[in-house]
XYZ file of C-alpha atoms in Angstrom:
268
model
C 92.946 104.961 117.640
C 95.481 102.332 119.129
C 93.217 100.548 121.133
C 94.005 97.835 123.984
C 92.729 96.229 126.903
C 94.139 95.472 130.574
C 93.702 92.648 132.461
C 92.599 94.629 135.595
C 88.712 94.726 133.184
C 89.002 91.383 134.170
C 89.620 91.450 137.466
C 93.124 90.198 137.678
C 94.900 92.666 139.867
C 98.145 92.913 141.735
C 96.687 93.140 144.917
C 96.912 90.217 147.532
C 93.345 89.586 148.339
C 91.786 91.648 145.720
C 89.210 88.884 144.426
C 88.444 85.926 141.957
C 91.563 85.767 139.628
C 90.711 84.581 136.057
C 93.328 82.194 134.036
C 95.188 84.265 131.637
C 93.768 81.954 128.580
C 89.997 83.280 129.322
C 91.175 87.120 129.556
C 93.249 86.660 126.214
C 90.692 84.667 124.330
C 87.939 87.134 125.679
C 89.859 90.128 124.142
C 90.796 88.472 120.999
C 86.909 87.529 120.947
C 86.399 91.453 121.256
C 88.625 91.949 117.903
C 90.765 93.644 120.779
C 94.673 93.435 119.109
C 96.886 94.519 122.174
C 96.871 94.120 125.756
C 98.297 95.604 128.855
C 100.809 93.426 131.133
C 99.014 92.975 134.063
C 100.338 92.065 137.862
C 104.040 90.563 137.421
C 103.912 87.079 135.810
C 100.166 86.932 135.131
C 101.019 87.210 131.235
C 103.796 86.847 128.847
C 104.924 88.128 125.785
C 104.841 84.629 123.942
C 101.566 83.621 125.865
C 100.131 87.206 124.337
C 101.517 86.528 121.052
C 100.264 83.199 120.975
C 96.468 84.841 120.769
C 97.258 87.031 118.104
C 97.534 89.981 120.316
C 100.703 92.634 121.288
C 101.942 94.004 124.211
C 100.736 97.542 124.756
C 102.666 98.297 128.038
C 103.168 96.954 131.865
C 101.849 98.620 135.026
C 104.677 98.889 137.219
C 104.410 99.911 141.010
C 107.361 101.130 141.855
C 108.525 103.083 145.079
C 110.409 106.727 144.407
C 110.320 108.420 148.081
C 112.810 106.071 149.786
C 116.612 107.604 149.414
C 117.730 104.334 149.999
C 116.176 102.431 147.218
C 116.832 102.827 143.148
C 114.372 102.707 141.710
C 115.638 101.908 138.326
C 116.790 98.885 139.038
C 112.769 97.663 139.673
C 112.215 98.566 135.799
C 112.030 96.128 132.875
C 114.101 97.006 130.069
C 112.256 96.969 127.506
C 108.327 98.550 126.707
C 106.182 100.816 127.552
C 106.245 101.287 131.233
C 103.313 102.923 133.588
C 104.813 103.646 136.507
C 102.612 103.948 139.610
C 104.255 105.989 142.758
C 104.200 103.163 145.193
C 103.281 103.581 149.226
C 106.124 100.254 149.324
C 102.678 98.297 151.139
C 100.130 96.118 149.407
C 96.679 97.774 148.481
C 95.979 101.395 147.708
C 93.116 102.293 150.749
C 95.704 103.801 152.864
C 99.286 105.504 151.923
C 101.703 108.090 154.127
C 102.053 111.545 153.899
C 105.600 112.680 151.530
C 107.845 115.208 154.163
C 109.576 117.375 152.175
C 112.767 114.694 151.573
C 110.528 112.281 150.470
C 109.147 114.741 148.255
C 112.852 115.922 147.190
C 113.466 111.854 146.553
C 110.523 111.683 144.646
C 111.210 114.249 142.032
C 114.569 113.965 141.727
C 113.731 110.066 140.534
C 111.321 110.760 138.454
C 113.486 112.715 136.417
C 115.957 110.627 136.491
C 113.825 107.635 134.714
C 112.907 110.543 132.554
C 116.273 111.180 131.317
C 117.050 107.072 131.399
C 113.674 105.564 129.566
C 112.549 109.099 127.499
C 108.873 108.484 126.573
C 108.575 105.303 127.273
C 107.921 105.682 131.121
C 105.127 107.790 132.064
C 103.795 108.278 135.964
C 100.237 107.389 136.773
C 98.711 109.391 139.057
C 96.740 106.611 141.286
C 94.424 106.562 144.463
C 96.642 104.941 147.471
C 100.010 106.130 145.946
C 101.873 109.003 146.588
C 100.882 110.751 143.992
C 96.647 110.748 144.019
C 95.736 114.634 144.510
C 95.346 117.490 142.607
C 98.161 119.132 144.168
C 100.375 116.601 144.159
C 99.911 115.861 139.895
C 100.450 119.569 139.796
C 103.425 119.411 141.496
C 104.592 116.753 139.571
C 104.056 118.625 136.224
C 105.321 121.974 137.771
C 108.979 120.075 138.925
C 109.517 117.346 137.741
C 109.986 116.431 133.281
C 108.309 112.888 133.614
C 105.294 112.462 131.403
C 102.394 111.385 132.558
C 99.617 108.547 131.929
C 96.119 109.766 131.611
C 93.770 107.648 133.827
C 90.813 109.658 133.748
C 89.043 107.036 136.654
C 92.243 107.922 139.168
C 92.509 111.634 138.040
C 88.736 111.931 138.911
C 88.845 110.148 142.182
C 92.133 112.154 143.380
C 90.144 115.383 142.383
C 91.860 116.528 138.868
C 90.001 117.046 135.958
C 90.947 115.419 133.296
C 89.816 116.769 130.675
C 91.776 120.203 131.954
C 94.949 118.516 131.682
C 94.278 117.150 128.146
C 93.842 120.908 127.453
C 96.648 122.430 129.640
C 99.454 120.159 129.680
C 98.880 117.848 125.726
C 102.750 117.269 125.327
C 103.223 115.654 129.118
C 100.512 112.986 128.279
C 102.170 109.665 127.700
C 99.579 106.830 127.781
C 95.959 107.066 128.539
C 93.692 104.523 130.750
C 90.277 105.357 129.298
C 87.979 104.766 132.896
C 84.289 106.134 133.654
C 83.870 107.098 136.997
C 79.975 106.689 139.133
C 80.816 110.067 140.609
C 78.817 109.588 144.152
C 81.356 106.671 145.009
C 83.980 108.718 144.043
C 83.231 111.599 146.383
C 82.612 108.649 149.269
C 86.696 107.410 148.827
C 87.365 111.255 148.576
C 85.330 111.973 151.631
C 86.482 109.220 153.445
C 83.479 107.218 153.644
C 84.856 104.162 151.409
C 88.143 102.743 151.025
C 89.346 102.378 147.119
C 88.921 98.666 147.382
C 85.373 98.742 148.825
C 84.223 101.504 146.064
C 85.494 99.465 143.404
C 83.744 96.707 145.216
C 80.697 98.694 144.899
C 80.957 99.776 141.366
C 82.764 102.906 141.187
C 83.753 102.060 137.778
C 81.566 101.981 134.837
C 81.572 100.958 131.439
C 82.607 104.105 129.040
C 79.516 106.248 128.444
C 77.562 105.176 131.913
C 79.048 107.215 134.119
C 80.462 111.101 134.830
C 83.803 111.556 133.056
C 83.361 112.232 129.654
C 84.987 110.108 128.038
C 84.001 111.630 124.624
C 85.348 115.434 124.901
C 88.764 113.587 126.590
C 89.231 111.443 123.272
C 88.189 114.207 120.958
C 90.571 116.367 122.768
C 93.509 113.823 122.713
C 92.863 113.448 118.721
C 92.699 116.932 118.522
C 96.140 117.574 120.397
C 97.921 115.164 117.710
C 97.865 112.242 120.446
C 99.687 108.895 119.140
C 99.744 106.610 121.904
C 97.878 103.983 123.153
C 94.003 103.641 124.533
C 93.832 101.743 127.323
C 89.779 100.405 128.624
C 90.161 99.783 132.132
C 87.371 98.947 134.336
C 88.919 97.968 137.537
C 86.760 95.053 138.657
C 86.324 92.630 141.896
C 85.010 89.261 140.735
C 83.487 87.099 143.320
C 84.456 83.255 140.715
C 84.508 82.206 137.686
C 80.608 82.948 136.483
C 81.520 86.306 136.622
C 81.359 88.091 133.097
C 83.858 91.066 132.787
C 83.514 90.511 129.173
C 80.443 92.241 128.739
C 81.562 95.230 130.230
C 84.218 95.514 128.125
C 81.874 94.835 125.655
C 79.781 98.097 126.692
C 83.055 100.375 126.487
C 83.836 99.160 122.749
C 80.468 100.013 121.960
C 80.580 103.071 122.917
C 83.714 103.864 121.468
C 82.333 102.473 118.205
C 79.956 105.064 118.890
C 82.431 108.386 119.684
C 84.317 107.225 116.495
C 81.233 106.678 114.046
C 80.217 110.700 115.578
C 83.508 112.220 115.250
Protein backbone atom coordinates (compact mmCIF):
# COMPACT_ATOMS: atom_id res chain seq x y z
CA UNK A 1 0.00 0.00 0.00
CA UNK A 2 1.46 3.52 -1.03
CA UNK A 3 0.57 5.28 1.87
CA UNK A 4 0.63 9.25 2.49
CA UNK A 5 -0.71 11.90 4.47
CA UNK A 6 -2.33 15.48 3.69
CA UNK A 7 -1.90 18.41 5.42
CA UNK A 8 -5.70 19.10 5.64
CA UNK A 9 -5.26 16.00 8.98
CA UNK A 10 -3.65 18.83 10.25
CA UNK A 11 -5.79 21.38 9.80
CA UNK A 12 -4.06 23.47 7.24
CA UNK A 13 -6.67 24.15 4.63
CA UNK A 14 -7.15 26.43 1.70
CA UNK A 15 -9.94 28.11 3.03
CA UNK A 16 -9.75 31.84 4.24
CA UNK A 17 -10.96 31.61 7.74
CA UNK A 18 -10.97 27.95 8.10
CA UNK A 19 -9.03 27.82 11.59
CA UNK A 20 -5.60 27.57 13.50
CA UNK A 21 -2.96 27.03 10.69
CA UNK A 22 0.03 24.89 11.84
CA UNK A 23 3.78 25.75 10.49
CA UNK A 24 4.63 23.39 7.81
CA UNK A 25 7.84 22.10 9.99
CA UNK A 26 5.33 20.57 12.79
CA UNK A 27 2.99 18.81 10.03
CA UNK A 28 6.22 17.37 8.25
CA UNK A 29 8.07 16.36 11.35
CA UNK A 30 4.69 14.92 12.76
CA UNK A 31 4.36 12.64 9.65
CA UNK A 32 7.90 11.69 9.43
CA UNK A 33 7.39 10.92 13.32
CA UNK A 34 4.44 8.59 12.03
CA UNK A 35 7.10 6.62 9.69
CA UNK A 36 4.63 8.39 7.13
CA UNK A 37 7.09 8.62 3.67
CA UNK A 38 4.92 10.91 1.33
CA UNK A 39 2.71 13.74 1.66
CA UNK A 40 0.02 15.56 -0.15
CA UNK A 41 0.63 19.36 -1.33
CA UNK A 42 -1.64 21.15 0.59
CA UNK A 43 -3.27 24.88 -0.04
CA UNK A 44 -0.87 26.72 -2.69
CA UNK A 45 2.50 27.62 -1.08
CA UNK A 46 1.95 25.96 2.30
CA UNK A 47 4.71 23.27 1.26
CA UNK A 48 7.43 22.69 -1.15
CA UNK A 49 9.04 20.08 -2.85
CA UNK A 50 12.59 20.84 -1.29
CA UNK A 51 10.95 21.74 2.16
CA UNK A 52 9.21 17.99 1.78
CA UNK A 53 12.34 16.49 0.72
CA UNK A 54 14.22 18.03 3.32
CA UNK A 55 12.14 15.62 5.97
CA UNK A 56 12.78 12.63 4.18
CA UNK A 57 9.39 12.54 2.70
CA UNK A 58 7.92 12.69 -1.28
CA UNK A 59 5.36 14.39 -2.88
CA UNK A 60 2.30 12.24 -3.36
CA UNK A 61 0.11 14.80 -5.29
CA UNK A 62 -1.50 18.54 -4.99
CA UNK A 63 -5.17 19.38 -4.43
CA UNK A 64 -6.02 21.74 -6.99
CA UNK A 65 -9.39 23.77 -7.06
CA UNK A 66 -9.89 24.63 -10.21
CA UNK A 67 -13.06 26.17 -11.99
CA UNK A 68 -14.43 24.11 -15.33
CA UNK A 69 -18.11 25.71 -15.86
CA UNK A 70 -17.00 29.19 -16.97
CA UNK A 71 -16.61 29.27 -21.07
CA UNK A 72 -14.53 32.05 -20.58
CA UNK A 73 -11.82 30.67 -18.45
CA UNK A 74 -9.08 27.71 -19.38
CA UNK A 75 -8.74 25.92 -17.18
CA UNK A 76 -5.50 24.39 -18.09
CA UNK A 77 -3.65 27.12 -17.74
CA UNK A 78 -4.49 26.97 -13.57
CA UNK A 79 -2.57 23.44 -13.64
CA UNK A 80 1.00 22.74 -12.50
CA UNK A 81 2.98 20.88 -14.85
CA UNK A 82 4.22 18.43 -13.29
CA UNK A 83 2.55 15.58 -10.52
CA UNK A 84 -0.16 14.10 -9.58
CA UNK A 85 -3.00 16.49 -9.70
CA UNK A 86 -6.57 16.22 -7.72
CA UNK A 87 -8.62 18.40 -9.27
CA UNK A 88 -11.62 19.72 -7.31
CA UNK A 89 -14.65 21.30 -9.57
CA UNK A 90 -14.48 24.75 -8.16
CA UNK A 91 -17.82 27.11 -7.36
CA UNK A 92 -14.85 30.14 -8.41
CA UNK A 93 -15.84 31.48 -4.39
CA UNK A 94 -13.97 30.70 -1.20
CA UNK A 95 -15.45 27.87 1.10
CA UNK A 96 -17.51 24.89 0.08
CA UNK A 97 -21.06 25.58 2.36
CA UNK A 98 -22.74 27.06 -0.55
CA UNK A 99 -22.14 26.55 -4.55
CA UNK A 100 -24.64 27.39 -7.77
CA UNK A 101 -26.66 25.25 -9.64
CA UNK A 102 -24.71 24.04 -13.41
CA UNK A 103 -27.52 25.16 -16.44
CA UNK A 104 -27.06 22.99 -19.04
CA UNK A 105 -23.92 25.25 -20.71
CA UNK A 106 -22.24 25.17 -17.68
CA UNK A 107 -22.74 21.61 -17.63
CA UNK A 108 -21.68 21.37 -21.51
CA UNK A 109 -18.38 23.58 -20.27
CA UNK A 110 -17.83 21.32 -17.64
CA UNK A 111 -17.51 18.11 -19.50
CA UNK A 112 -16.11 19.19 -22.39
CA UNK A 113 -12.96 20.40 -19.95
CA UNK A 114 -12.71 17.68 -18.18
CA UNK A 115 -11.94 15.75 -21.08
CA UNK A 116 -9.88 17.89 -22.35
CA UNK A 117 -7.32 17.70 -19.17
CA UNK A 118 -8.01 14.08 -19.74
CA UNK A 119 -6.57 13.93 -23.08
CA UNK A 120 -3.69 16.73 -21.94
CA UNK A 121 -2.44 15.19 -18.32
CA UNK A 122 -3.68 11.18 -18.98
CA UNK A 123 -3.73 9.65 -15.45
CA UNK A 124 -2.21 11.98 -13.74
CA UNK A 125 -5.31 14.31 -13.17
CA UNK A 126 -8.19 12.78 -11.58
CA UNK A 127 -11.60 14.86 -10.45
CA UNK A 128 -12.64 14.79 -6.84
CA UNK A 129 -15.99 14.72 -6.28
CA UNK A 130 -16.28 17.35 -3.19
CA UNK A 131 -19.14 18.89 -0.97
CA UNK A 132 -19.49 22.79 -2.11
CA UNK A 133 -18.21 22.10 -5.71
CA UNK A 134 -19.99 21.45 -8.63
CA UNK A 135 -19.64 18.18 -8.63
CA UNK A 136 -20.92 16.79 -4.85
CA UNK A 137 -24.09 14.48 -5.75
CA UNK A 138 -24.78 11.25 -6.75
CA UNK A 139 -26.10 12.33 -9.94
CA UNK A 140 -23.76 14.59 -10.79
CA UNK A 141 -20.47 11.81 -10.21
CA UNK A 142 -22.68 9.67 -12.36
CA UNK A 143 -22.86 11.99 -14.88
CA UNK A 144 -19.43 12.60 -14.81
CA UNK A 145 -18.51 8.87 -15.30
CA UNK A 146 -21.41 8.38 -17.86
CA UNK A 147 -19.86 11.59 -20.24
CA UNK A 148 -17.09 12.57 -19.55
CA UNK A 149 -13.27 10.06 -19.73
CA UNK A 150 -11.66 11.88 -16.64
CA UNK A 151 -10.76 9.53 -13.84
CA UNK A 152 -11.71 10.05 -10.72
CA UNK A 153 -10.24 10.38 -7.00
CA UNK A 154 -11.87 8.24 -4.43
CA UNK A 155 -12.70 10.34 -1.29
CA UNK A 156 -14.86 8.07 0.45
CA UNK A 157 -15.66 11.17 3.32
CA UNK A 158 -17.03 13.52 0.16
CA UNK A 159 -18.61 10.55 -1.78
CA UNK A 160 -20.54 9.73 1.49
CA UNK A 161 -21.59 13.21 2.32
CA UNK A 162 -22.76 13.96 -1.47
CA UNK A 163 -24.79 10.62 -1.17
CA UNK A 164 -22.60 7.96 -3.36
CA UNK A 165 -21.49 4.93 -2.04
CA UNK A 166 -18.30 4.31 -2.27
CA UNK A 167 -17.71 1.22 -1.96
CA UNK A 168 -20.27 0.72 -5.20
CA UNK A 169 -18.03 2.61 -7.29
CA UNK A 170 -14.89 0.65 -6.22
CA UNK A 171 -17.01 -2.27 -7.54
CA UNK A 172 -18.69 -0.67 -10.64
CA UNK A 173 -16.38 1.67 -12.13
CA UNK A 174 -12.30 0.03 -10.74
CA UNK A 175 -10.49 1.38 -13.96
CA UNK A 176 -11.90 5.26 -13.51
CA UNK A 177 -10.37 5.36 -9.93
CA UNK A 178 -7.29 7.51 -9.95
CA UNK A 179 -6.25 8.41 -6.36
CA UNK A 180 -8.01 7.61 -3.20
CA UNK A 181 -8.54 9.98 0.05
CA UNK A 182 -9.11 7.28 2.67
CA UNK A 183 -11.89 9.47 5.13
CA UNK A 184 -14.42 7.95 7.85
CA UNK A 185 -17.49 9.64 7.92
CA UNK A 186 -19.86 10.13 11.67
CA UNK A 187 -22.85 9.43 9.47
CA UNK A 188 -25.58 11.61 11.61
CA UNK A 189 -23.49 14.85 10.68
CA UNK A 190 -23.39 13.79 7.38
CA UNK A 191 -27.13 13.48 6.86
CA UNK A 192 -27.36 17.15 8.84
CA UNK A 193 -25.02 18.94 5.73
CA UNK A 194 -27.18 16.66 3.40
CA UNK A 195 -30.37 17.75 5.02
CA UNK A 196 -29.47 21.11 5.30
CA UNK A 197 -29.18 21.46 8.88
CA UNK A 198 -25.21 22.16 8.93
CA UNK A 199 -23.03 23.84 6.61
CA UNK A 200 -19.73 21.64 5.54
CA UNK A 201 -17.60 23.94 7.59
CA UNK A 202 -19.71 23.75 10.79
CA UNK A 203 -19.96 19.70 10.47
CA UNK A 204 -16.40 19.43 10.14
CA UNK A 205 -16.36 21.83 13.01
CA UNK A 206 -18.36 19.37 14.83
CA UNK A 207 -16.55 16.26 13.97
CA UNK A 208 -17.95 14.84 10.95
CA UNK A 209 -14.74 13.22 10.31
CA UNK A 210 -13.32 10.41 12.19
CA UNK A 211 -10.29 8.58 12.50
CA UNK A 212 -10.40 5.29 10.07
CA UNK A 213 -12.32 2.52 11.86
CA UNK A 214 -14.60 5.02 14.22
CA UNK A 215 -17.02 5.88 12.07
CA UNK A 216 -19.65 4.51 9.09
CA UNK A 217 -17.72 4.08 5.83
CA UNK A 218 -15.95 1.06 5.79
CA UNK A 219 -12.95 1.73 5.22
CA UNK A 220 -11.89 -1.99 5.29
CA UNK A 221 -14.18 -3.64 2.40
CA UNK A 222 -13.11 -0.16 0.24
CA UNK A 223 -9.27 -1.10 0.64
CA UNK A 224 -9.80 -4.79 0.25
CA UNK A 225 -11.76 -4.00 -2.77
CA UNK A 226 -9.17 -1.51 -4.26
CA UNK A 227 -6.36 -4.38 -3.68
CA UNK A 228 -8.57 -6.69 -5.10
CA UNK A 229 -9.26 -4.57 -8.38
CA UNK A 230 -5.28 -4.46 -9.01
CA UNK A 231 -5.26 -0.73 -7.54
CA UNK A 232 -1.61 0.96 -7.72
CA UNK A 233 -2.00 4.36 -6.64
CA UNK A 234 -1.69 6.23 -3.75
CA UNK A 235 -3.58 6.13 -0.08
CA UNK A 236 -4.30 9.24 1.03
CA UNK A 237 -5.53 9.63 5.30
CA UNK A 238 -7.43 12.67 5.38
CA UNK A 239 -9.24 13.83 8.33
CA UNK A 240 -10.34 17.25 7.52
CA UNK A 241 -9.84 19.10 10.79
CA UNK A 242 -10.61 22.76 12.39
CA UNK A 243 -7.98 23.52 15.03
CA UNK A 244 -8.80 26.19 17.46
CA UNK A 245 -4.18 26.96 18.21
CA UNK A 246 -1.38 25.42 18.51
CA UNK A 247 -2.20 22.80 21.62
CA UNK A 248 -4.24 21.17 19.31
CA UNK A 249 -3.03 17.49 18.51
CA UNK A 250 -4.03 16.30 14.94
CA UNK A 251 -1.27 13.91 15.35
CA UNK A 252 -3.02 11.53 17.30
CA UNK A 253 -5.69 11.17 15.02
CA UNK A 254 -3.63 10.37 12.44
CA UNK A 255 -2.18 8.21 14.74
CA UNK A 256 -5.67 6.28 15.19
CA UNK A 257 -6.05 5.85 11.24
CA UNK A 258 -2.43 4.15 10.94
CA UNK A 259 -3.45 1.93 13.53
CA UNK A 260 -6.09 0.81 12.11
CA UNK A 261 -4.68 0.34 8.89
CA UNK A 262 -1.92 -1.64 10.62
CA UNK A 263 -4.81 -3.51 11.61
CA UNK A 264 -6.81 -4.12 7.95
CA UNK A 265 -3.28 -5.09 6.65
CA UNK A 266 -2.15 -7.56 9.56
CA UNK A 267 -6.16 -9.23 8.73
CA UNK A 268 -5.95 -9.28 5.09
Amino acid sequence: MKLAGAPISWGVCEVPGWGFQLEPERVLSEMRELGLTATELGPQGFLTQELIESYGLSLAGAFVPVVLHDPGHDPLRDLPEEGTLVLAAATGTDGYDARPALDAAGWATLLANLDRIAAALGPRASLHPHVGTMIETRDEVERVLADSSIPLCLDTGHLLIGGTDPAALVKSVPSRIAHVHLKDVDARIAGQVSGGALTYTQAVRAGVYRPLGQGDVDVAGIVAGLDGGGYEGWFVMEQDVILSGPEDRPIEDVRRSLAFLDGVLGAG
